[in-house]
CSV table of C-alpha atoms in Angstrom, one decimal:
chain,number,residue,atom,x,y,z
U,1,MET,CA,0.0,0.0,0.0
U,2,PRO,CA,1.5,3.3,-1.0
U,3,GLN,CA,-0.2,5.3,1.8
U,4,VAL,CA,1.6,3.3,4.4
U,5,ASP,CA,5.0,3.6,2.8
U,6,THR,CA,7.1,5.2,5.5
U,7,THR,CA,9.7,6.6,3.1
U,8,THR,CA,7.2,9.1,1.7
U,9,PHE,CA,5.7,9.8,5.0
U,10,PRO,CA,7.6,13.1,5.7
U,11,SER,CA,6.7,14.5,2.3
U,12,GLN,CA,3.1,13.6,2.8
U,13,ILE,CA,3.1,15.4,6.2
U,14,PHE,CA,4.7,18.4,4.5
U,15,TRP,CA,2.1,18.5,1.8
U,16,LEU,CA,-0.7,18.0,4.3
U,17,ILE,CA,0.5,21.0,6.2
U,18,VAL,CA,0.9,23.1,3.0
U,19,LEU,CA,-2.6,22.1,1.7
U,20,PHE,CA,-4.1,22.6,5.2
U,21,ALA,CA,-2.6,26.1,5.3
U,22,ILE,CA,-3.9,26.9,1.8
U,23,PHE,CA,-7.4,25.7,2.6
U,24,TYR,CA,-7.3,27.5,5.9
U,25,TRP,CA,-6.2,30.7,4.2
U,26,ILE,CA,-9.0,30.3,1.6
U,27,VAL,CA,-11.6,29.6,4.2
U,28,ALA,CA,-10.4,32.4,6.5
U,29,LYS,CA,-9.9,35.1,3.9
U,30,LEU,CA,-12.5,34.2,1.2
U,31,ILE,CA,-15.3,32.0,2.5
U,32,LEU,CA,-15.7,33.1,6.2
U,33,PRO,CA,-15.9,36.9,5.5
U,34,ARG,CA,-18.7,36.2,3.0
U,35,MET,CA,-20.5,33.9,5.4
U,36,THR,CA,-20.0,36.4,8.2
U,37,SER,CA,-21.3,39.3,6.1
U,38,LEU,CA,-24.3,37.2,5.0
U,39,LEU,CA,-25.0,36.2,8.6
U,40,GLU,CA,-24.7,39.8,9.7
U,41,LEU,CA,-27.0,40.9,6.9
U,42,ARG,CA,-29.5,38.2,7.9
U,43,GLN,CA,-29.3,39.3,11.5
U,44,ARG,CA,-29.8,43.0,10.5
U,45,THR,CA,-32.7,42.1,8.3
U,46,ILE,CA,-34.3,40.0,11.1
U,47,SER,CA,-33.7,42.8,13.7
U,48,GLY,CA,-35.2,45.4,11.3
U,49,ASN,CA,-38.2,43.2,10.6
U,50,LEU,CA,-38.7,42.7,14.4
U,51,GLU,CA,-38.4,46.5,15.0
U,52,ARG,CA,-40.9,47.2,12.2
U,53,ALA,CA,-43.2,44.5,13.6
U,54,GLU,CA,-42.9,46.0,17.1
U,55,ALA,CA,-43.6,49.5,15.7
U,56,ALA,CA,-46.6,48.2,13.7
U,57,ARG,CA,-47.9,46.4,16.9
U,58,ALA,CA,-47.5,49.6,18.9
U,59,GLU,CA,-49.3,51.6,16.2
U,60,ALA,CA,-52.0,49.0,16.0
U,61,GLU,CA,-52.5,49.2,19.8
U,62,THR,CA,-52.6,53.0,19.6
U,63,VAL,CA,-55.2,52.8,16.7
U,64,LEU,CA,-57.2,50.2,18.7
U,65,ALA,CA,-57.2,52.4,21.8
U,66,ALA,CA,-58.3,55.4,19.7
U,67,TYR,CA,-61.0,53.3,18.1
U,68,GLU,CA,-62.2,52.0,21.5
U,69,GLN,CA,-62.3,55.5,22.8
U,70,ALA,CA,-64.2,56.8,19.8
U,71,LEU,CA,-66.6,53.9,20.1
U,72,SER,CA,-67.1,54.6,23.8
U,73,GLN,CA,-67.7,58.3,23.0
U,74,ALA,CA,-70.1,57.4,20.3
U,75,ARG,CA,-72.0,55.1,22.6
U,76,ALA,CA,-72.2,57.7,25.3
U,77,GLN,CA,-73.4,60.3,22.7
U,78,ALA,CA,-76.0,57.9,21.4
U,79,HIS,CA,-77.1,57.2,25.0
U,80,GLU,CA,-77.4,60.9,25.6
U,81,THR,CA,-79.3,61.4,22.3
U,82,LEU,CA,-81.7,58.6,23.2
U,83,LYS,CA,-82.1,60.0,26.7
U,84,ALA,CA,-82.8,63.5,25.3
U,85,ALA,CA,-85.2,62.1,22.7
U,86,HIS,CA,-87.0,60.0,25.4
U,87,GLU,CA,-87.3,63.1,27.6
U,88,ALA,CA,-88.6,65.2,24.7
U,89,ILE,CA,-91.1,62.5,23.8
U,90,SER,CA,-92.2,62.2,27.4
U,91,ALA,CA,-92.6,66.0,27.7
U,92,GLU,CA,-94.6,66.1,24.5
U,93,ALA,CA,-96.8,63.2,25.6
U,94,ALA,CA,-97.4,64.9,29.0
U,95,ARG,CA,-98.2,68.2,27.2
U,96,ARG,CA,-100.7,66.5,24.9
U,97,GLU,CA,-102.2,64.6,27.8
U,98,GLN,CA,-102.7,67.9,29.7
U,99,GLU,CA,-104.3,69.4,26.6
U,100,GLN,CA,-106.6,66.5,26.2
U,101,ALA,CA,-107.4,66.5,29.9
U,102,ALA,CA,-108.2,70.2,29.7
U,103,ASP,CA,-110.3,69.6,26.5
U,104,ILE,CA,-112.2,66.7,28.2
U,105,ALA,CA,-112.8,68.9,31.3
U,106,ARG,CA,-114.1,71.7,29.1
U,107,ARG,CA,-116.4,69.4,27.2
U,108,LEU,CA,-117.5,67.8,30.4
U,109,ASN,CA,-118.4,71.2,31.9
U,110,GLU,CA,-120.2,72.2,28.7
U,111,ALA,CA,-122.1,68.9,28.8
U,112,GLU,CA,-123.0,69.4,32.4
U,113,GLN,CA,-124.3,72.9,31.6
U,114,ARG,CA,-126.4,71.6,28.7
U,115,ILE,CA,-127.7,68.9,31.0
U,116,ALA,CA,-128.5,71.4,33.7
U,117,GLU,CA,-130.2,73.7,31.2
U,118,ALA,CA,-132.1,70.7,29.7
U,119,THR,CA,-133.1,69.6,33.2
U,120,ALA,CA,-134.3,73.1,34.1
U,121,ALA,CA,-136.2,73.4,30.8
U,122,ALA,CA,-137.7,70.0,31.4
U,123,ARG,CA,-138.7,70.8,34.9
U,124,ALA,CA,-140.3,74.0,33.7
U,125,THR,CA,-142.1,72.2,30.9
U,126,VAL,CA,-143.0,69.3,33.2
U,127,GLY,CA,-144.3,71.8,35.7
U,128,GLU,CA,-146.5,73.5,33.1
U,129,ALA,CA,-147.7,70.1,31.7
U,130,ILE,CA,-148.5,68.9,35.2
U,131,ALA,CA,-150.4,72.1,35.9
U,132,GLU,CA,-152.5,71.7,32.7
U,133,VAL,CA,-153.1,68.0,33.3
U,134,THR,CA,-154.0,68.7,37.0
U,135,ALA,CA,-156.4,71.4,36.0
U,136,ASP,CA,-158.0,69.2,33.4
U,137,VAL,CA,-158.3,66.2,35.8
U,138,VAL,CA,-159.7,68.3,38.7
U,139,GLY,CA,-162.1,70.0,36.2
U,140,GLN,CA,-163.4,66.7,34.9
U,141,ILE,CA,-163.7,65.1,38.3
U,142,SER,CA,-165.2,67.9,40.2
U,143,GLY,CA,-166.9,69.6,37.3
U,144,LYS,CA,-165.4,72.9,38.2
U,145,LYS,CA,-162.1,74.2,36.8
U,146,PRO,CA,-159.6,75.5,39.4
U,147,THR,CA,-157.8,78.8,39.0
U,148,ALA,CA,-154.2,78.9,37.7
U,149,LYS,CA,-153.0,80.2,41.0
U,150,GLN,CA,-154.5,77.2,42.9
U,151,VAL,CA,-153.0,74.7,40.4
U,152,GLU,CA,-149.5,76.4,40.6
U,153,ASP,CA,-149.6,76.3,44.4
U,154,ALA,CA,-150.6,72.6,44.4
U,155,VAL,CA,-148.0,71.6,41.8
U,156,ALA,CA,-145.3,73.5,43.7
U,157,ALA,CA,-146.2,71.9,47.0
U,158,ALA,CA,-146.1,68.4,45.3
U,159,GLN,CA,-142.7,69.1,43.7
U,160,ALA,CA,-141.3,70.4,47.0
U,161,SER,CA,-142.4,67.3,48.9
U,162,ALA,CA,-141.1,65.0,46.1
U,163,GLY,CA,-137.8,66.7,45.4
């Protein structure tokens, strides 16, 4: 086996060291700087993306807080508007109810007056009718017609005792 030949062993060690040094220099001077710069670029990109994501999250939280505050204010304003509308409707309903109550009271008073007038007119008419009927009945029964004064006094006495 040629690899185990001890006569060539020192030259193999020499070339091993020379090739190792060349490969080391190639890796150290050419490959590692490129890899390092790529890794640093990658790290900077990741850090930048994380910073932008954090800034976007903070902005989103700010926007969300503003939205919630605006929503809360809108709800409060809507509640106040509904409350004011309810109060206005209640006041209008109360005003209309008072107007209707006053109108009903006025109509009731007018109706009571008409009833009182009709009752008075009916009593006067009934009194005259009673007087005529009484005079006719007394005249037919007794054969003698009573005077108007006698009939009025008798009807008045009967109404006073009845009423």
